[in-house]
PDB file of C-alpha atoms in Angstrom:
ATOM      1  CA  UNK A   1     -17.735   9.361   0.641  1.00 36.00           C
ATOM      2  CA  UNK A   2     -15.547   9.985  -2.431  1.00 38.00           C
ATOM      3  CA  UNK A   3     -14.256   6.471  -2.452  1.00 40.00           C
ATOM      4  CA  UNK A   4     -17.762   5.049  -2.300  1.00 38.00           C
ATOM      5  CA  UNK A   5     -18.871   7.326  -5.170  1.00 40.00           C
ATOM      6  CA  UNK A   6     -15.817   6.214  -7.166  1.00 42.00           C
ATOM      7  CA  UNK A   7     -16.554   2.533  -6.585  1.00 42.00           C
ATOM      8  CA  UNK A   8     -20.063   3.253  -8.087  1.00 43.00           C
ATOM      9  CA  UNK A   9     -18.426   4.976 -11.045  1.00 40.00           C
ATOM     10  CA  UNK A  10     -16.035   2.009 -11.776  1.00 41.00           C
ATOM     11  CA  UNK A  11     -19.033  -0.459 -11.332  1.00 43.00           C
ATOM     12  CA  UNK A  12     -20.748   1.327 -14.115  1.00 40.00           C
ATOM     13  CA  UNK A  13     -17.642   1.195 -16.285  1.00 39.00           C
ATOM     14  CA  UNK A  14     -17.301  -2.682 -15.489  1.00 42.00           C
ATOM     15  CA  UNK A  15     -20.803  -3.189 -16.793  1.00 42.00           C
ATOM     16  CA  UNK A  16     -20.012  -1.656 -20.186  1.00 39.00           C
ATOM     17  CA  UNK A  17     -18.999  -4.123 -23.068  1.00 43.00           C
ATOM     18  CA  UNK A  18     -15.270  -4.600 -22.767  1.00 45.00           C
ATOM     19  CA  UNK A  19     -14.677  -3.803 -26.261  1.00 46.00           C
ATOM     20  CA  UNK A  20     -16.761  -0.675 -26.142  1.00 44.00           C
ATOM     21  CA  UNK A  21     -14.299   1.953 -24.674  1.00 48.00           C
ATOM     22  CA  UNK A  22     -16.478   4.783 -25.612  1.00 48.00           C
ATOM     23  CA  UNK A  23     -19.362   3.437 -23.606  1.00 44.00           C
ATOM     24  CA  UNK A  24     -17.066   2.925 -20.559  1.00 44.00           C
ATOM     25  CA  UNK A  25     -15.774   6.385 -20.984  1.00 46.00           C
ATOM     26  CA  UNK A  26     -19.157   8.007 -21.169  1.00 48.00           C
ATOM     27  CA  UNK A  27     -20.191   6.392 -17.829  1.00 45.00           C
ATOM     28  CA  UNK A  28     -17.674   8.742 -16.101  1.00 47.00           C
ATOM     29  CA  UNK A  29     -17.651  11.755 -18.491  1.00 53.00           C
ATOM     30  CA  UNK A  30     -20.336  13.529 -16.535  1.00 62.00           C
ATOM     31  CA  UNK A  31     -19.200  16.429 -14.278  1.00 74.00           C
ATOM     32  CA  UNK A  32     -18.004  15.350 -10.812  1.00 76.00           C
ATOM     33  CA  UNK A  33     -16.755  17.437  -7.926  1.00 78.00           C
ATOM     34  CA  UNK A  34     -13.084  17.997  -8.110  1.00 78.00           C
ATOM     35  CA  UNK A  35     -12.131  15.720  -5.183  1.00 82.00           C
ATOM     36  CA  UNK A  36     -14.333  12.904  -6.533  1.00 87.00           C
ATOM     37  CA  UNK A  37     -12.912  13.305 -10.034  1.00 88.00           C
ATOM     38  CA  UNK A  38      -9.299  13.131  -8.564  1.00 88.00           C
ATOM     39  CA  UNK A  39     -10.099   9.929  -6.789  1.00 89.00           C
ATOM     40  CA  UNK A  40     -11.744   8.531  -9.989  1.00 90.00           C
ATOM     41  CA  UNK A  41      -8.732   9.379 -12.141  1.00 92.00           C
ATOM     42  CA  UNK A  42      -6.439   7.672  -9.628  1.00 92.00           C
ATOM     43  CA  UNK A  43      -8.495   4.563  -9.787  1.00 90.00           C
ATOM     44  CA  UNK A  44      -8.297   4.519 -13.534  1.00 92.00           C
ATOM     45  CA  UNK A  45      -4.613   5.202 -13.479  1.00 92.00           C
ATOM     46  CA  UNK A  46      -3.871   2.525 -10.932  1.00 89.00           C
ATOM     47  CA  UNK A  47      -5.833  -0.102 -13.008  1.00 89.00           C
ATOM     48  CA  UNK A  48      -3.989   0.931 -16.236  1.00 91.00           C
ATOM     49  CA  UNK A  49      -0.542   0.826 -14.409  1.00 89.00           C
ATOM     50  CA  UNK A  50      -1.294  -2.613 -12.979  1.00 84.00           C
ATOM     51  CA  UNK A  51      -2.603  -4.125 -16.312  1.00 85.00           C
ATOM     52  CA  UNK A  52      -0.547  -2.414 -18.872  1.00 87.00           C
ATOM     53  CA  UNK A  53       2.516  -1.182 -17.116  1.00 85.00           C
ATOM     54  CA  UNK A  54       3.632   2.365 -16.090  1.00 86.00           C
ATOM     55  CA  UNK A  55       5.626   3.099 -19.236  1.00 85.00           C
ATOM     56  CA  UNK A  56       2.889   1.932 -21.588  1.00 88.00           C
ATOM     57  CA  UNK A  57       0.170   3.931 -19.827  1.00 90.00           C
ATOM     58  CA  UNK A  58       0.330   7.418 -21.359  1.00 91.00           C
ATOM     59  CA  UNK A  59      -1.401  10.460 -19.837  1.00 92.00           C
ATOM     60  CA  UNK A  60      -3.557  10.674 -22.918  1.00 93.00           C
ATOM     61  CA  UNK A  61      -4.759   7.061 -22.434  1.00 94.00           C
ATOM     62  CA  UNK A  62      -5.377   7.649 -18.787  1.00 94.00           C
ATOM     63  CA  UNK A  63      -7.547  10.719 -19.717  1.00 93.00           C
ATOM     64  CA  UNK A  64      -9.497   8.689 -22.317  1.00 92.00           C
ATOM     65  CA  UNK A  65     -10.152   5.816 -19.846  1.00 92.00           C
ATOM     66  CA  UNK A  66     -11.274   8.238 -17.182  1.00 91.00           C
ATOM     67  CA  UNK A  67     -13.643   9.906 -19.561  1.00 91.00           C
ATOM     68  CA  UNK A  68     -11.878  13.352 -19.209  1.00 90.00           C
ATOM     69  CA  UNK A  69      -9.909  15.632 -21.503  1.00 91.00           C
ATOM     70  CA  UNK A  70      -6.140  15.703 -21.252  1.00 91.00           C
ATOM     71  CA  UNK A  71      -6.498  19.371 -20.047  1.00 92.00           C
ATOM     72  CA  UNK A  72      -8.737  18.084 -17.141  1.00 90.00           C
ATOM     73  CA  UNK A  73      -6.254  15.417 -16.238  1.00 92.00           C
ATOM     74  CA  UNK A  74      -3.331  17.823 -16.235  1.00 92.00           C
ATOM     75  CA  UNK A  75      -5.315  20.154 -14.010  1.00 91.00           C
ATOM     76  CA  UNK A  76      -5.285  17.446 -11.347  1.00 92.00           C
ATOM     77  CA  UNK A  77      -1.886  15.823 -11.943  1.00 92.00           C
ATOM     78  CA  UNK A  78       1.064  17.441 -13.707  1.00 89.00           C
ATOM     79  CA  UNK A  79       2.515  14.138 -14.960  1.00 89.00           C
ATOM     80  CA  UNK A  80       2.727  10.400 -14.313  1.00 88.00           C
ATOM     81  CA  UNK A  81       5.059  10.933 -11.404  1.00 85.00           C
ATOM     82  CA  UNK A  82       2.436  12.928  -9.706  1.00 89.00           C
ATOM     83  CA  UNK A  83      -0.064  10.087 -10.323  1.00 91.00           C
ATOM     84  CA  UNK A  84       2.318   7.516  -9.018  1.00 88.00           C
ATOM     85  CA  UNK A  85       3.107   9.401  -5.869  1.00 85.00           C
ATOM     86  CA  UNK A  86      -0.661  10.125  -5.217  1.00 90.00           C
ATOM     87  CA  UNK A  87      -1.446   6.349  -5.650  1.00 90.00           C
ATOM     88  CA  UNK A  88       1.342   5.079  -3.327  1.00 89.00           C
ATOM     89  CA  UNK A  89       0.414   7.679  -0.712  1.00 89.00           C
ATOM     90  CA  UNK A  90      -3.201   6.764  -0.891  1.00 90.00           C
ATOM     91  CA  UNK A  91      -2.194   3.151  -0.280  1.00 93.00           C
ATOM     92  CA  UNK A  92       0.100   4.109   2.723  1.00 94.00           C
ATOM     93  CA  UNK A  93      -2.812   6.396   4.111  1.00 94.00           C
ATOM     94  CA  UNK A  94      -5.198   3.508   4.260  1.00 95.00           C
ATOM     95  CA  UNK A  95      -2.572   0.988   5.514  1.00 96.00           C
ATOM     96  CA  UNK A  96      -1.493   3.472   8.103  1.00 95.00           C
ATOM     97  CA  UNK A  97      -4.997   3.876   9.356  1.00 96.00           C
ATOM     98  CA  UNK A  98      -5.495   0.091   9.460  1.00 96.00           C
ATOM     99  CA  UNK A  99      -2.279  -0.288  11.422  1.00 95.00           C
ATOM    100  CA  UNK A 100      -3.110   2.408  13.969  1.00 94.00           C
ATOM    101  CA  UNK A 101      -6.375   0.716  14.619  1.00 94.00           C
ATOM    102  CA  UNK A 102      -4.629  -2.536  15.261  1.00 93.00           C
ATOM    103  CA  UNK A 103      -2.093  -0.961  17.555  1.00 90.00           C
ATOM    104  CA  UNK A 104      -4.609   0.866  19.612  1.00 90.00           C
ATOM    105  CA  UNK A 105      -7.183  -1.916  20.164  1.00 91.00           C
ATOM    106  CA  UNK A 106      -4.834  -4.694  21.307  1.00 91.00           C
ATOM    107  CA  UNK A 107      -3.097  -4.966  24.760  1.00 91.00           C
ATOM    108  CA  UNK A 108       0.315  -6.492  25.413  1.00 94.00           C
ATOM    109  CA  UNK A 109       3.319  -6.414  23.052  1.00 95.00           C
ATOM    110  CA  UNK A 110       3.064  -9.976  21.717  1.00 95.00           C
ATOM    111  CA  UNK A 111      -0.659  -9.720  20.927  1.00 95.00           C
ATOM    112  CA  UNK A 112      -0.089  -6.204  19.415  1.00 95.00           C
ATOM    113  CA  UNK A 113       2.710  -7.534  17.132  1.00 96.00           C
ATOM    114  CA  UNK A 114       0.475 -10.401  15.962  1.00 96.00           C
ATOM    115  CA  UNK A 115      -2.277  -7.856  15.208  1.00 96.00           C
ATOM    116  CA  UNK A 116       0.034  -5.585  13.335  1.00 96.00           C
ATOM    117  CA  UNK A 117       1.359  -8.449  11.182  1.00 97.00           C
ATOM    118  CA  UNK A 118      -2.216  -9.760  10.490  1.00 97.00           C
ATOM    119  CA  UNK A 119      -3.214  -6.277   9.458  1.00 97.00           C
ATOM    120  CA  UNK A 120      -0.303  -5.921   7.077  1.00 97.00           C
ATOM    121  CA  UNK A 121      -0.704  -9.372   5.488  1.00 97.00           C
ATOM    122  CA  UNK A 122      -4.547  -9.075   4.951  1.00 97.00           C
ATOM    123  CA  UNK A 123      -4.260  -5.607   3.716  1.00 97.00           C
ATOM    124  CA  UNK A 124      -1.695  -6.681   1.055  1.00 96.00           C
ATOM    125  CA  UNK A 125      -3.937  -9.646   0.002  1.00 96.00           C
ATOM    126  CA  UNK A 126      -7.021  -7.340  -0.182  1.00 96.00           C
ATOM    127  CA  UNK A 127      -5.211  -4.688  -2.264  1.00 93.00           C
ATOM    128  CA  UNK A 128      -3.006  -6.635  -4.660  1.00 92.00           C
ATOM    129  CA  UNK A 129      -2.764  -4.064  -7.474  1.00 88.00           C
ATOM    130  CA  UNK A 130      -1.900  -1.199  -5.118  1.00 90.00           C
ATOM    131  CA  UNK A 131       0.545  -3.421  -3.169  1.00 93.00           C
ATOM    132  CA  UNK A 132       2.305  -4.474  -6.339  1.00 89.00           C
ATOM    133  CA  UNK A 133       2.556  -0.884  -7.494  1.00 88.00           C
ATOM    134  CA  UNK A 134       3.838   0.411  -4.066  1.00 88.00           C
ATOM    135  CA  UNK A 135       6.237  -2.349  -3.142  1.00 88.00           C
ATOM    136  CA  UNK A 136       6.976  -4.383  -6.248  1.00 85.00           C
ATOM    137  CA  UNK A 137       7.491  -1.649  -8.874  1.00 78.00           C
ATOM    138  CA  UNK A 138      10.825   0.290  -9.256  1.00 70.00           C
ATOM    139  CA  UNK A 139       9.813   3.921  -9.108  1.00 64.00           C
ATOM    140  CA  UNK A 140      13.232   5.723  -9.237  1.00 57.00           C
ATOM    141  CA  UNK A 141      11.584   8.995 -10.345  1.00 56.00           C
ATOM    142  CA  UNK A 142       9.803   9.326  -7.088  1.00 58.00           C
ATOM    143  CA  UNK A 143      13.171   8.988  -5.114  1.00 57.00           C
ATOM    144  CA  UNK A 144      11.228   7.190  -2.450  1.00 62.00           C
ATOM    145  CA  UNK A 145      14.101   4.749  -1.809  1.00 62.00           C
ATOM    146  CA  UNK A 146      16.641   7.624  -1.173  1.00 66.00           C
ATOM    147  CA  UNK A 147      14.109   9.257   1.271  1.00 71.00           C
ATOM    148  CA  UNK A 148      13.621   6.056   3.101  1.00 73.00           C
ATOM    149  CA  UNK A 149      17.279   5.365   3.388  1.00 77.00           C
ATOM    150  CA  UNK A 150      17.984   8.671   4.813  1.00 79.00           C
ATOM    151  CA  UNK A 151      15.114   8.225   7.255  1.00 75.00           C
ATOM    152  CA  UNK A 152      16.515   4.892   8.443  1.00 77.00           C
ATOM    153  CA  UNK A 153      19.975   6.322   8.895  1.00 81.00           C
ATOM    154  CA  UNK A 154      18.621   9.273  11.031  1.00 79.00           C
ATOM    155  CA  UNK A 155      16.571   6.856  13.107  1.00 75.00           C
ATOM    156  CA  UNK A 156      19.484   4.548  13.765  1.00 75.00           C
ATOM    157  CA  UNK A 157      21.583   7.458  14.788  1.00 78.00           C
ATOM    158  CA  UNK A 158      18.982   8.485  17.475  1.00 74.00           C
ATOM    159  CA  UNK A 159      18.167  11.742  15.791  1.00 76.00           C
ATOM    160  CA  UNK A 160      14.708  13.316  16.679  1.00 75.00           C
ATOM    161  CA  UNK A 161      12.471  13.078  13.768  1.00 75.00           C
ATOM    162  CA  UNK A 162       9.529  15.497  13.727  1.00 76.00           C
ATOM    163  CA  UNK A 163       6.092  13.974  12.718  1.00 73.00           C
ATOM    164  CA  UNK A 164       5.823  16.419   9.757  1.00 74.00           C
ATOM    165  CA  UNK A 165       9.002  15.002   8.301  1.00 72.00           C
ATOM    166  CA  UNK A 166       7.557  11.528   7.980  1.00 76.00           C
ATOM    167  CA  UNK A 167       6.013  10.237   4.748  1.00 80.00           C
ATOM    168  CA  UNK A 168       3.077   7.893   5.350  1.00 85.00           C
ATOM    169  CA  UNK A 169       5.297   4.964   4.322  1.00 85.00           C
ATOM    170  CA  UNK A 170       7.847   5.940   7.016  1.00 85.00           C
ATOM    171  CA  UNK A 171       4.890   6.156   9.484  1.00 87.00           C
ATOM    172  CA  UNK A 172       3.755   2.578   8.675  1.00 92.00           C
ATOM    173  CA  UNK A 173       7.230   1.147   9.039  1.00 91.00           C
ATOM    174  CA  UNK A 174       7.631   3.245  12.212  1.00 89.00           C
ATOM    175  CA  UNK A 175       4.592   1.552  13.857  1.00 92.00           C
ATOM    176  CA  UNK A 176       5.929  -1.853  13.068  1.00 94.00           C
ATOM    177  CA  UNK A 177       9.328  -0.942  14.557  1.00 92.00           C
ATOM    178  CA  UNK A 178       7.574   0.419  17.577  1.00 93.00           C
ATOM    179  CA  UNK A 179       5.746  -2.841  18.040  1.00 95.00           C
ATOM    180  CA  UNK A 180       9.174  -4.666  17.877  1.00 95.00           C
ATOM    181  CA  UNK A 181      10.779  -2.253  20.254  1.00 94.00           C
ATOM    182  CA  UNK A 182       8.000  -2.857  22.808  1.00 95.00           C
ATOM    183  CA  UNK A 183       8.828  -6.642  22.579  1.00 95.00           C
ATOM    184  CA  UNK A 184      12.544  -6.059  23.021  1.00 95.00           C
ATOM    185  CA  UNK A 185      11.973  -3.657  25.989  1.00 95.00           C
ATOM    186  CA  UNK A 186       9.754  -6.339  27.666  1.00 94.00           C
ATOM    187  CA  UNK A 187      12.520  -8.874  27.279  1.00 94.00           C
ATOM    188  CA  UNK A 188      10.484 -11.171  24.953  1.00 94.00           C
ATOM    189  CA  UNK A 189      12.949 -11.381  22.048  1.00 94.00           C
ATOM    190  CA  UNK A 190      16.004 -13.452  21.483  1.00 92.00           C
ATOM    191  CA  UNK A 191      17.925 -10.570  20.042  1.00 92.00           C
ATOM    192  CA  UNK A 192      17.924  -6.938  20.983  1.00 91.00           C
ATOM    193  CA  UNK A 193      18.405  -5.011  17.759  1.00 91.00           C
ATOM    194  CA  UNK A 194      14.930  -3.559  16.973  1.00 92.00           C
ATOM    195  CA  UNK A 195      15.978  -2.200  13.566  1.00 90.00           C
ATOM    196  CA  UNK A 196      17.179  -5.517  12.346  1.00 92.00           C
ATOM    197  CA  UNK A 197      14.309  -7.457  13.767  1.00 95.00           C
ATOM    198  CA  UNK A 198      11.772  -5.105  12.202  1.00 94.00           C
ATOM    199  CA  UNK A 199      13.461  -5.382   8.868  1.00 93.00           C
ATOM    200  CA  UNK A 200      13.485  -9.243   9.115  1.00 95.00           C
ATOM    201  CA  UNK A 201       9.740  -9.419  10.061  1.00 95.00           C
ATOM    202  CA  UNK A 202       8.661  -6.965   7.304  1.00 95.00           C
ATOM    203  CA  UNK A 203      10.722  -8.953   4.757  1.00 96.00           C
ATOM    204  CA  UNK A 204       8.972 -12.122   5.824  1.00 96.00           C
ATOM    205  CA  UNK A 205       5.589 -10.610   5.569  1.00 96.00           C
ATOM    206  CA  UNK A 206       6.226  -8.994   2.252  1.00 96.00           C
ATOM    207  CA  UNK A 207       7.645 -12.211   0.878  1.00 96.00           C
ATOM    208  CA  UNK A 208       4.302 -14.010   1.744  1.00 97.00           C
ATOM    209  CA  UNK A 209       2.171 -11.207   0.243  1.00 97.00           C
ATOM    210  CA  UNK A 210       4.191 -10.912  -2.916  1.00 96.00           C
ATOM    211  CA  UNK A 211       4.146 -14.688  -3.551  1.00 97.00           C
ATOM    212  CA  UNK A 212       0.421 -15.044  -3.021  1.00 97.00           C
ATOM    213  CA  UNK A 213      -0.683 -11.996  -5.152  1.00 95.00           C
ATOM    214  CA  UNK A 214       1.626 -12.991  -8.076  1.00 93.00           C
ATOM    215  CA  UNK A 215       1.119 -16.778  -7.959  1.00 95.00           C
ATOM    216  CA  UNK A 216      -2.590 -17.088  -7.251  1.00 89.00           C
ATOM    217  CA  UNK A 217      -2.679 -20.339  -9.342  1.00 92.00           C
ATOM    218  CA  UNK A 218      -0.442 -22.079  -6.837  1.00 94.00           C
ATOM    219  CA  UNK A 219      -3.409 -23.166  -4.842  1.00 93.00           C
ATOM    220  CA  UNK A 220      -2.584 -21.711  -1.504  1.00 95.00           C
ATOM    221  CA  UNK A 221      -3.891 -22.875   1.806  1.00 96.00           C
ATOM    222  CA  UNK A 222      -7.097 -21.086   2.993  1.00 96.00           C
ATOM    223  CA  UNK A 223      -6.146 -17.536   3.787  1.00 95.00           C
ATOM    224  CA  UNK A 224      -6.862 -17.365   7.598  1.00 96.00           C
ATOM    225  CA  UNK A 225      -4.994 -20.510   8.198  1.00 97.00           C
ATOM    226  CA  UNK A 226      -2.079 -19.329   6.085  1.00 97.00           C
ATOM    227  CA  UNK A 227      -1.895 -15.983   7.869  1.00 97.00           C
ATOM    228  CA  UNK A 228      -2.126 -17.643  11.339  1.00 97.00           C
ATOM    229  CA  UNK A 229       0.644 -20.212  10.376  1.00 97.00           C
ATOM    230  CA  UNK A 230       2.929 -17.422   8.872  1.00 97.00           C
ATOM    231  CA  UNK A 231       2.585 -15.256  11.966  1.00 97.00           C
ATOM    232  CA  UNK A 232       3.281 -18.197  14.259  1.00 96.00           C
ATOM    233  CA  UNK A 233       6.435 -19.016  12.267  1.00 95.00           C
ATOM    234  CA  UNK A 234       7.558 -15.458  12.349  1.00 94.00           C
ATOM    235  CA  UNK A 235       6.956 -14.904  16.113  1.00 93.00           C
ATOM    236  CA  UNK A 236       8.454 -18.319  17.044  1.00 92.00           C
ATOM    237  CA  UNK A 237      11.759 -17.211  15.358  1.00 90.00           C
ATOM    238  CA  UNK A 238      11.595 -13.838  17.147  1.00 92.00           C
ATOM    239  CA  UNK A 239      10.475 -14.605  20.622  1.00 93.00           C
ATOM    240  CA  UNK A 240      12.422 -15.886  23.580  1.00 88.00           C
ATOM    241  CA  UNK A 241      10.979 -19.157  24.827  1.00 81.00           C
ATOM    242  CA  UNK A 242      11.027 -20.279  28.396  1.00 71.00           C
TER     243      UNK A 242
END
């Protein structure tokens, strides 16, 4: 409900004259429920981060574009780090939901892996700004890389990781790794190292998404055909053939 309302808010902003920032801001200055305001601020911050860069997007500028006072912005987010974290977690939350649906609605390890990869690729294509911010922007202040590295080391050692310890990003990677592990367990793969296979498959998918969303002018093959071909290539390199 809040996402839909936020889309309407941004639609009003988009209709304003591009040079009239005051008119755009006035479209969202009306009082909104706190959860809806939070979503709206995140949408504005994500747009600014994508278009102008994180360092160039001050909290004051974000507040102005969102049509709120700095005090209201700080009431929702203590600083840009908090905004960045919320944006990436929102991305992972939606990606996780899409991957869970793909995992649950397809039978068989090969078909399930194909569905997971299709979900990942299309989600990246459909959310280029969020994808770029989440996977293609260095965010050392969030210490995300260190957390992920520790998670991977523990997983490789066979340590039991409680669900509450997982970030949403870890959960997404874990579903991909589970799909690969199912293929390995069924004897479908040429190699038997689930961790290395998962990393290779993810890197391949990420490479395609990052190229397409940063070089749209290339004139890519029609998207469905490109996705089908990419998945075939990835799986052909992964699977054992009779």
